[in-house]
Short mmCIF file of C-alpha atoms in Angstrom, two decimals:
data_model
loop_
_atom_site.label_atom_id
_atom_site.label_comp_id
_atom_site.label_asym_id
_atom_site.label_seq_id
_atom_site.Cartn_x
_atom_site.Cartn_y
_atom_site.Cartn_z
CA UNK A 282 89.82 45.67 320.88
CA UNK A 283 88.85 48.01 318.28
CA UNK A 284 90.05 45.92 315.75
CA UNK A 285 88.19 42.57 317.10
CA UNK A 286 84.92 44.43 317.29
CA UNK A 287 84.93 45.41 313.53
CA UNK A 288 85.54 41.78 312.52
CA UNK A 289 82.28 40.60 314.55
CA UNK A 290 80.40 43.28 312.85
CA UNK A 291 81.62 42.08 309.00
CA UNK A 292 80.22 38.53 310.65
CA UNK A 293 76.85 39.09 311.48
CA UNK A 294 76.36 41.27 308.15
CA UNK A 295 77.58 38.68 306.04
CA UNK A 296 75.40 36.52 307.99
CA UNK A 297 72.15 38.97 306.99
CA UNK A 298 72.76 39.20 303.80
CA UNK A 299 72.98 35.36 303.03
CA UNK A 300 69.40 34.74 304.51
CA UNK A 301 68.05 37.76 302.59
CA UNK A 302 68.78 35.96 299.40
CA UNK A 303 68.29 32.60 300.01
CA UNK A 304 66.43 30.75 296.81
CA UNK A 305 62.85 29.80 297.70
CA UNK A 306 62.00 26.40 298.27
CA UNK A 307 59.52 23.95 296.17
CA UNK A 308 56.83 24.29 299.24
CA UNK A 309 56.80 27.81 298.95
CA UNK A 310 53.42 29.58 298.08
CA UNK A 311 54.65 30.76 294.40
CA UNK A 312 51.53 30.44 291.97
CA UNK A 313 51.41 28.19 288.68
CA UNK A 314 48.94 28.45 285.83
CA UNK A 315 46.52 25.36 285.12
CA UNK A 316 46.35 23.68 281.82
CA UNK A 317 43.56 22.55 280.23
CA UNK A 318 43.04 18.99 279.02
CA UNK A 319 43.18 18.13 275.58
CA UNK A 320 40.04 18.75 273.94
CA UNK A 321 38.74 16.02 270.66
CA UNK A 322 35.89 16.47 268.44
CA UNK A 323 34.87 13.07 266.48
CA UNK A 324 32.69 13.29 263.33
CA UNK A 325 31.27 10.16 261.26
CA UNK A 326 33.61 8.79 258.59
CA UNK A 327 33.10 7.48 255.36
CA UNK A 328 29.60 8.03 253.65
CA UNK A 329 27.13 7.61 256.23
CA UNK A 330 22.99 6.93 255.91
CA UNK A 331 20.82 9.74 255.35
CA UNK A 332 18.07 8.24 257.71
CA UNK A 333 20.70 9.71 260.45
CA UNK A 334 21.26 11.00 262.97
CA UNK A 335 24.90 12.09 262.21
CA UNK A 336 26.60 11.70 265.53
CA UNK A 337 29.24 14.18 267.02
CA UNK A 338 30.80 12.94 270.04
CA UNK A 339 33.52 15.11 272.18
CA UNK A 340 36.41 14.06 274.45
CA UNK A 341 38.00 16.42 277.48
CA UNK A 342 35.19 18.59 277.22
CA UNK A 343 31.32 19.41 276.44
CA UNK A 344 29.24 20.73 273.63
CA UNK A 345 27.38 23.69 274.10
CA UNK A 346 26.07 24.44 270.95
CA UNK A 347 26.09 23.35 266.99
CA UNK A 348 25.72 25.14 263.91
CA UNK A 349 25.59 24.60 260.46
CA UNK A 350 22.93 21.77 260.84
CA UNK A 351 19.88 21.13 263.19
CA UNK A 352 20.29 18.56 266.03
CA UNK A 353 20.00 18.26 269.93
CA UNK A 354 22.78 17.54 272.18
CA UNK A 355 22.97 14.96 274.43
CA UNK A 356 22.31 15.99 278.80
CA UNK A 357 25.62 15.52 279.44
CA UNK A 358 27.23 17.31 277.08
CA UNK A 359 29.44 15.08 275.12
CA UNK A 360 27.74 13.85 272.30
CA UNK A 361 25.37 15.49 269.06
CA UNK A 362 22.54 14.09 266.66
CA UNK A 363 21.05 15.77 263.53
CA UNK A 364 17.23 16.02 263.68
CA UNK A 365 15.58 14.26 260.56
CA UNK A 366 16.90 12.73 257.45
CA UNK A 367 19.50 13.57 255.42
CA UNK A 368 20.29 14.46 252.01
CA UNK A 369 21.52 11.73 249.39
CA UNK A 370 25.22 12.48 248.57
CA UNK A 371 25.76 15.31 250.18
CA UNK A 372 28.63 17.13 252.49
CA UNK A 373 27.55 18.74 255.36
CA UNK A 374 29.84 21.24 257.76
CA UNK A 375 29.28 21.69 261.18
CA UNK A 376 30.79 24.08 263.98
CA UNK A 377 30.63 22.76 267.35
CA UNK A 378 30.69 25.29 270.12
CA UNK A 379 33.21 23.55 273.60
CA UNK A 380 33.87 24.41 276.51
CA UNK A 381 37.35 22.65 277.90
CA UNK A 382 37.82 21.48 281.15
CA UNK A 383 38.25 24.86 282.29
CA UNK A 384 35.46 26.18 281.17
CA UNK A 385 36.89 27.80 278.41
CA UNK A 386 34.91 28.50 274.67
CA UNK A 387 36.82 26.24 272.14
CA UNK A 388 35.20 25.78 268.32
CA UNK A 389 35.63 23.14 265.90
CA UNK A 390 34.32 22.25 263.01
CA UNK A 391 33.61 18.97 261.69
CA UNK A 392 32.38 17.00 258.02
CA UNK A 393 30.50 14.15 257.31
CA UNK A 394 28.95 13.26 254.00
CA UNK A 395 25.72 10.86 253.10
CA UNK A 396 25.87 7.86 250.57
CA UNK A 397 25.63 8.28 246.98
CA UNK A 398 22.76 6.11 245.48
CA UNK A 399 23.16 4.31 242.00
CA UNK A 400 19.07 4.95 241.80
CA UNK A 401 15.98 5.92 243.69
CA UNK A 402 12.40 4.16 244.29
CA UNK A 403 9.74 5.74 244.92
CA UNK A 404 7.08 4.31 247.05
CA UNK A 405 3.05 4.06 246.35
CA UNK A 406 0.20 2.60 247.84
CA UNK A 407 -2.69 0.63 245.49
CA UNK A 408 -5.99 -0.90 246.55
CA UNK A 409 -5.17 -3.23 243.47
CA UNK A 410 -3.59 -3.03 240.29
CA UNK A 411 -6.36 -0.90 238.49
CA UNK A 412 -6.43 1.83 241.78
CA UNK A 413 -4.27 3.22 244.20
CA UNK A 414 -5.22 2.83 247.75
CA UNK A 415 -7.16 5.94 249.45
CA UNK A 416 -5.86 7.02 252.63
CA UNK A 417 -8.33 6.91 255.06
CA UNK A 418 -10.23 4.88 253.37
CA UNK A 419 -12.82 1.77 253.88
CA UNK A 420 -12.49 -1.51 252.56
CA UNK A 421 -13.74 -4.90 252.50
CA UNK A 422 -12.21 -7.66 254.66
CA UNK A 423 -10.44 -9.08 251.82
CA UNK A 424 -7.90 -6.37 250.94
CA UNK A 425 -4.69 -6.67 251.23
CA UNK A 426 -1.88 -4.08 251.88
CA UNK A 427 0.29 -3.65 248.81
CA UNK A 428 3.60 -1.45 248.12
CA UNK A 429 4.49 -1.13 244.67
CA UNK A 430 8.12 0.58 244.18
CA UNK A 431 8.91 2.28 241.24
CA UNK A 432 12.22 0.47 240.20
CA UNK A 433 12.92 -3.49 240.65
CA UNK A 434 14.29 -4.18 244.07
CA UNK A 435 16.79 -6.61 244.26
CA UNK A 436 17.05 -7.60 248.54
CA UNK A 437 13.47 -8.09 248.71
CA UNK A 438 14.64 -9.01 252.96
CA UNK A 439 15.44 -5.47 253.47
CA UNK A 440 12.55 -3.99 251.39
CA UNK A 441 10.19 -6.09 254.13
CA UNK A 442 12.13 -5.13 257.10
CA UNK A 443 11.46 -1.49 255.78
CA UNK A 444 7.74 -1.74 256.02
CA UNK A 445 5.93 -2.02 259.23
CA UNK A 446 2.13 -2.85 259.67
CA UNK A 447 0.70 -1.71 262.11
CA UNK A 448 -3.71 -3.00 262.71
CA UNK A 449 -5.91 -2.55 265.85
CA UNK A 450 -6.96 -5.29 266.69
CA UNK A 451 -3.03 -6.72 266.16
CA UNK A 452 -2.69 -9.33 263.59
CA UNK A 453 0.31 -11.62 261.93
CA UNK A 454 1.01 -11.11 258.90
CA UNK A 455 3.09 -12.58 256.11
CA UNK A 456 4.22 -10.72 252.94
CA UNK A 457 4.29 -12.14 249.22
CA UNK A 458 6.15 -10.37 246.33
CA UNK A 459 3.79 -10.44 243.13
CA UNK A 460 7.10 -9.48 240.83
CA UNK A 461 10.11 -7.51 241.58
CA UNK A 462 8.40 -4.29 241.76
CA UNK A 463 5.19 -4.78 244.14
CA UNK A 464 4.51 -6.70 247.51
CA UNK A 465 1.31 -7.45 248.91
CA UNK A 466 0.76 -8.49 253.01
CA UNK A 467 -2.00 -10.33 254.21
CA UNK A 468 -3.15 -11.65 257.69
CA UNK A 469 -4.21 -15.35 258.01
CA UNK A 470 -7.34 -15.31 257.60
CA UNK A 471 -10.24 -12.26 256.12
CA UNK A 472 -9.79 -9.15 258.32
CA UNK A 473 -12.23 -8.56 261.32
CA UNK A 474 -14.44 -5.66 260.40
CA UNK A 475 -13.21 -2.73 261.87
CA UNK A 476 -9.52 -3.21 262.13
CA UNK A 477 -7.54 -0.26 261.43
CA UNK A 478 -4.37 -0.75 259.38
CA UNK A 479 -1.59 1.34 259.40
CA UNK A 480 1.38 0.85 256.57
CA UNK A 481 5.18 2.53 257.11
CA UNK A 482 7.50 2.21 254.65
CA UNK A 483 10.71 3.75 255.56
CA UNK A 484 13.35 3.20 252.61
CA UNK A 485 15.14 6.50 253.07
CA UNK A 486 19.22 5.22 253.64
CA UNK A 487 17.81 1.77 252.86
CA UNK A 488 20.07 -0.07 250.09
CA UNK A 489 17.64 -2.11 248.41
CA UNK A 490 19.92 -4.14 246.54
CA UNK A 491 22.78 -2.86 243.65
CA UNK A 492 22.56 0.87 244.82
CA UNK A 493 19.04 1.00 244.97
CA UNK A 494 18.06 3.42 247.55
CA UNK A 495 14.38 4.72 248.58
CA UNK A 496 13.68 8.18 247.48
CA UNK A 497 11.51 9.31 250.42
CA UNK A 498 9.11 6.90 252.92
CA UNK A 499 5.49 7.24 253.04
CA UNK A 500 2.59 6.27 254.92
CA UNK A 501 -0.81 5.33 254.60
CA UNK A 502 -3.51 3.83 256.63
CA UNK A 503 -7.10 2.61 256.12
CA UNK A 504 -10.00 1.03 257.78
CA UNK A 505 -12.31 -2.66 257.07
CA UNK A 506 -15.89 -2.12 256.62
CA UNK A 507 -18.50 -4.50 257.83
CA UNK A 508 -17.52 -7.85 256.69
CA UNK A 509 -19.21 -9.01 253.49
CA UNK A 510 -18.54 -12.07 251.23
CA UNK A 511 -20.53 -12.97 248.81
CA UNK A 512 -20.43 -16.86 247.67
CA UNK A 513 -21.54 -18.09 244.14
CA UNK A 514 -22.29 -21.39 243.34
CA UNK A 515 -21.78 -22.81 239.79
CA UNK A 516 -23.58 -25.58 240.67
CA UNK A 517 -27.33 -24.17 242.38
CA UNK A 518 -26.71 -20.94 240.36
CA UNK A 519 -27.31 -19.04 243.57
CA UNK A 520 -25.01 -16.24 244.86
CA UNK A 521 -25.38 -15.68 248.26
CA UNK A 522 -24.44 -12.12 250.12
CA UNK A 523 -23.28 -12.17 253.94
CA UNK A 524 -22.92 -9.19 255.83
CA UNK A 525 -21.19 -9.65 259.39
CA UNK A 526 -22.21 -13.57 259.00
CA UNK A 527 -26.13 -13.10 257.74
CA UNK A 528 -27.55 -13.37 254.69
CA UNK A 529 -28.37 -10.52 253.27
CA UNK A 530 -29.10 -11.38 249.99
CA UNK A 531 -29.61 -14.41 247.90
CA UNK A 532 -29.28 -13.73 244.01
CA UNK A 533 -30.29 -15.96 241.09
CA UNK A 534 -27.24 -15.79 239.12
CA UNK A 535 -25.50 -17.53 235.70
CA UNK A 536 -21.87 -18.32 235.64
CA UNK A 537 -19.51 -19.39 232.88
CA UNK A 538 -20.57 -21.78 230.63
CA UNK A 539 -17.08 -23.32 230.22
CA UNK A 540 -15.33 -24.54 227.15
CA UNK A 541 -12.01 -23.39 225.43
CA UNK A 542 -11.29 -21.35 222.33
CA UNK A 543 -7.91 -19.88 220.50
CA UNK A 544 -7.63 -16.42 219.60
CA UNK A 545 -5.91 -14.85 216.64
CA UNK A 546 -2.27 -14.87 218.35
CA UNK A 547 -3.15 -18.61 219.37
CA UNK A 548 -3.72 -17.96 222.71
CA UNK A 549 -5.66 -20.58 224.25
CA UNK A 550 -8.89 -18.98 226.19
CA UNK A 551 -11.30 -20.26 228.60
CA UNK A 552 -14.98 -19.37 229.26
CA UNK A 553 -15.71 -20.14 232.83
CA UNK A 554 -15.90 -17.97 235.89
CA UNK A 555 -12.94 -19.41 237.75
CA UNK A 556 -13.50 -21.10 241.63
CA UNK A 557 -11.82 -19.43 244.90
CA UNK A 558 -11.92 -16.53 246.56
CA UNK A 559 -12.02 -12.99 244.69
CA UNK A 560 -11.59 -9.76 245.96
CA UNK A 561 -14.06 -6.94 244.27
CA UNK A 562 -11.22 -4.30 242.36
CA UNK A 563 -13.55 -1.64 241.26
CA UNK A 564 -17.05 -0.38 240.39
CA UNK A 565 -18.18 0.76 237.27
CA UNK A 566 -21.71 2.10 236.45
CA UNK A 567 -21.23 1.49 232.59
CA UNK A 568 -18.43 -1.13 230.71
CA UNK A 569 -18.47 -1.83 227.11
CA UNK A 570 -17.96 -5.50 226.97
CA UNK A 571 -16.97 -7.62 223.94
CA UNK A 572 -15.35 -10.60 223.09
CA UNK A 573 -12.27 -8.53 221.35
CA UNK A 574 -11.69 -7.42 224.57
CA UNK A 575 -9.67 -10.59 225.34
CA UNK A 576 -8.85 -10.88 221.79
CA UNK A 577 -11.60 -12.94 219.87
CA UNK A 578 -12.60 -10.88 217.29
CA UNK A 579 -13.51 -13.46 214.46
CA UNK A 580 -17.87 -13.08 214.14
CA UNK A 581 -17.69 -17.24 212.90
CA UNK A 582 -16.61 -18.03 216.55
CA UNK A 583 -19.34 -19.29 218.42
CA UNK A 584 -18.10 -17.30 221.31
CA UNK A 585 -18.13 -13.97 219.13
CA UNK A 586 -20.25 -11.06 220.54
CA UNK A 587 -20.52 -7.55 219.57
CA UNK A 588 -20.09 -4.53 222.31
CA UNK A 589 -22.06 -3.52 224.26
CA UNK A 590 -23.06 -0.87 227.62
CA UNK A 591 -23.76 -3.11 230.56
CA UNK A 592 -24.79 -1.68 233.26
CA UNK A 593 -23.79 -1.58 237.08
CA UNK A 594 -20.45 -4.01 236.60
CA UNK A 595 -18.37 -5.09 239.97
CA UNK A 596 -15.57 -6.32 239.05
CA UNK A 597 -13.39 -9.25 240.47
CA UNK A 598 -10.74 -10.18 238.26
CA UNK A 599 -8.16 -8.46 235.77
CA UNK A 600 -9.00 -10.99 233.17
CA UNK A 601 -12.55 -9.82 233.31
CA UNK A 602 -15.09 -11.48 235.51
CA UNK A 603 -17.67 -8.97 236.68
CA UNK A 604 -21.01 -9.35 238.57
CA UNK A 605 -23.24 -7.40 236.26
CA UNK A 606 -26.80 -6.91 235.16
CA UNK A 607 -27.65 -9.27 232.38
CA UNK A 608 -31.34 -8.81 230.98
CA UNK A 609 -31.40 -10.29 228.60
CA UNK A 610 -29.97 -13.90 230.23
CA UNK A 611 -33.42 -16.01 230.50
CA UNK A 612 -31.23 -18.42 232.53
CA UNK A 613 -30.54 -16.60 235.35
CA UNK A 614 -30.80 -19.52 238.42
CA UNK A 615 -31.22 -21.91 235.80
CA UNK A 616 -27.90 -22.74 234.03
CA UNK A 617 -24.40 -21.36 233.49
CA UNK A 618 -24.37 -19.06 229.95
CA UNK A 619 -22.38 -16.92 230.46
CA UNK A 620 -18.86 -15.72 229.23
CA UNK A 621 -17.13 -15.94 232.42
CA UNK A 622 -18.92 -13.31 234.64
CA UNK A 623 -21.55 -13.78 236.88
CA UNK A 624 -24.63 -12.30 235.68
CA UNK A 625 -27.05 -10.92 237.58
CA UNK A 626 -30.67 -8.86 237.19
CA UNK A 627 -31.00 -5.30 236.78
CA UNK A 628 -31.85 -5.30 240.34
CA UNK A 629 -29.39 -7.47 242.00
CA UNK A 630 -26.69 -5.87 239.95
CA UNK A 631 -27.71 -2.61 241.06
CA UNK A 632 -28.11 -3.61 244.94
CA UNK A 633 -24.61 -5.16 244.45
CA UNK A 634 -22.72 -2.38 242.63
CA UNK A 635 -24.17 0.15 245.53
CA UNK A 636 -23.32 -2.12 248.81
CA UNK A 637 -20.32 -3.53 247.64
CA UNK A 638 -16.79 -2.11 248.60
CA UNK A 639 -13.09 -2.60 247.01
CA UNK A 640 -11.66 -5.38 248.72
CA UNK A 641 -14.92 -7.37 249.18
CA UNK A 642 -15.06 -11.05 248.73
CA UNK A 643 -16.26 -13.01 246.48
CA UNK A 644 -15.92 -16.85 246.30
CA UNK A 645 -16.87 -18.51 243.83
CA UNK A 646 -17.47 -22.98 244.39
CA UNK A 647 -18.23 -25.58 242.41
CA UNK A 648 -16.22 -24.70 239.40
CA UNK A 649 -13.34 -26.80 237.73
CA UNK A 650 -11.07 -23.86 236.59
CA UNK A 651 -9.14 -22.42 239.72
CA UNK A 652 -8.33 -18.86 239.89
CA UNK A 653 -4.38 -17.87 239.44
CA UNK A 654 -3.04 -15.52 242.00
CA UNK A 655 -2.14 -13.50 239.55
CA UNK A 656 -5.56 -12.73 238.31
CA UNK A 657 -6.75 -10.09 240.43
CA UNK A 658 -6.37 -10.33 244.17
CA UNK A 659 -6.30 -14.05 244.00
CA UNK A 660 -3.83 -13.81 247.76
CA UNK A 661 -6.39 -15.82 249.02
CA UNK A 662 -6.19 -18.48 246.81
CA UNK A 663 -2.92 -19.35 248.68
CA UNK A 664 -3.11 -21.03 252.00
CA UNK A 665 -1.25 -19.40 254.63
CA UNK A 666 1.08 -21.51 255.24
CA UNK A 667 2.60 -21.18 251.50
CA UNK A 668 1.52 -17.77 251.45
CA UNK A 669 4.99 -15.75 250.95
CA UNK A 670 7.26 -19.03 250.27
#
């Protein structure tokens, strides 16, 4: 018996000490460490446009923070955008501050790096080719907005999509390139008095054709005046002033006396004030006139004069057609003596020079030589429909 009972005991321990070391099982409550997802920063490749924003966009996580270069990032976290332009050819460096799906504070750092112009245009504004355009500024209803960039621009399509024009009361407007370096824009017809005009021009990452890049944009904006235009009439000798659709004034007035000459280079010149619409360029209070000035200077040509002061000259075209006093022109409402301006007396010139405004209009009927659209502001000249094409 005693030998039995010992055998049962050496059982039931064996049988304890198996269940004290049995291997856990997979549903047993041992803890295991999360990982956190993969984390990707993405930066823009190749050279990008300075007009930004440079974009930063993040996978498996969100951005808290960047440094290196001012921006905002996006509510939800997973995407970056500089603030303002860019520099030309430039590298910039970023460090982007993550947080992983756990929560967890991950930097990276990115690069990106802007295009590298062949050139760079400036941008200006003029009222005309003899004065830039003041900001702010009042003009007649005849002025047109004009651009002039300071290098030749080859994709004249993306130059125009560049510019915006913005006018209360809203208007259409077309745009016509006067040479490679300067583009005017015009509405259909005159301007209403009182529109305001507002000009962008925003170049800056804008490839302009061959590497041509803009060097920085610019704005400008002005406002129309009452509407004036004065008409003058080769044929009564009359030039007639009308302010928001009344006359104002009625002027006698003598006009080209027509006729052709050659000057010393051979150049064929003409002596009448040309027909269409004019716009009024500047104002001068004194201008030396003579007939050297356009390049007659031989005394034995019947069209010869000497210099001399005139006083309060408006003038309409680069060639040199003023309104101006002319005392000493006995034919003033009479007949057509002149040069090629449209004289005036000391009184009407005067009354002229002090109402009228850069960009006013001046049309002048009746005469057989028509003014070239190159001769001043001669936009008008052009009917809409062609205007541009």
């Amino acid at each position: 018996m005693v030998q039995r009972r010992k055998f049962l005991l050496g059982a039931v321990g064996a049988a304890g000490l198996a269940a004290c070391t049995r291997s856990p099982s997979r549903s047993s409550s041992v803890w295991e460490q999360p990982t956190a997802a993969p984390i990707r920063l993405t930066a823009p490749t190749g050279r990008i446009s300075p007009a930004g924003p440079a974009v930063l966009t993040v996978d498996g996580g969100r951005i808290e923070s960047v440094t290196g270069l001012a921006g905002t990032v996006d509510a939800d976290g997973t995407t970056w955008r500089s603030a303002g332009s860019l520099a030309y050819d430039k590298k910039y460096k970023v460090t982007a501050r993550l947080l992983d799906s756990l929560g967890a504070t991950v930097e990276k750092t990115a690069a990106f790096t802007t295009v590298k112009p062949r050139a760079l245009a400036g941008v200006t504004f003029q009222a005309n080719g003899l004065a830039a355009l003041e900001t702010g500024g009042m003009y007649g209803v005849g002025q047109p907005v004009i651009v002039a960039f300071s290098k030749a621009v080859k994709d004249r399509a993306a130059a125009e999509k560049a510019i915006t024009v913005e006018t209360s009361p809203p208007v259409d407007g077309k745009f016509f390139w006067v040479d490679n370096t300067i583009v005017h824009w015009r509405p259909a017809k005159y301007w209403a008095k009182g529109t305001t005009v507002k000009v962008s021009v925003n170049t800056v990452g804008v490839n302009l054709g061959n590497g041509l890049y803009g060097k920085a944009n610019a704005t400008t904006h002005f406002t129309i005046g009452r509407s004036l235009i004065a008409v003058s009439d080769n044929k009564t000798h009359r030039t007639r002033v009308y302010i928001d659709g009344k006359l104002a004034r009625d002027m006698a007035c003598s006009n080209g006396q027509g006729g052709y000459t050659k000057i010393a280079n051979g150049e064929q010149i003409h002596f009448w004030t040309q027909s269409g619409p004019h716009v009024v360029l500047s104002k001068e209070r004194t201008h030396s006139m003579s007939s050297a000035s356009y390049g007659l200077s031989d005394p034995h040509n019947p069209f010869y004069y000497e210099p001399e002061d005139v006083q309060f000259c408006t003038r309409i075209s680069y060639s040199g057609e003023f309104l101006h006093a002319a005392p000493w022109n006995t034919q003033l409402g009479q007949a057509n003596t002149s040069h090629g301006c449209i004289n005036l007396s000391t009184a009407d010139a005067q009354w002229v020079y002090k109402n009228f405004l850069i960009g006013d209009v001046v049309e002048v009927v009746h005469s057989p030589k028509p003014l070239p659209t190159w001769d001043g502001l001669g936009d008008w000249t052009v009917p809409y429909t062609k205007y541009g094409t």
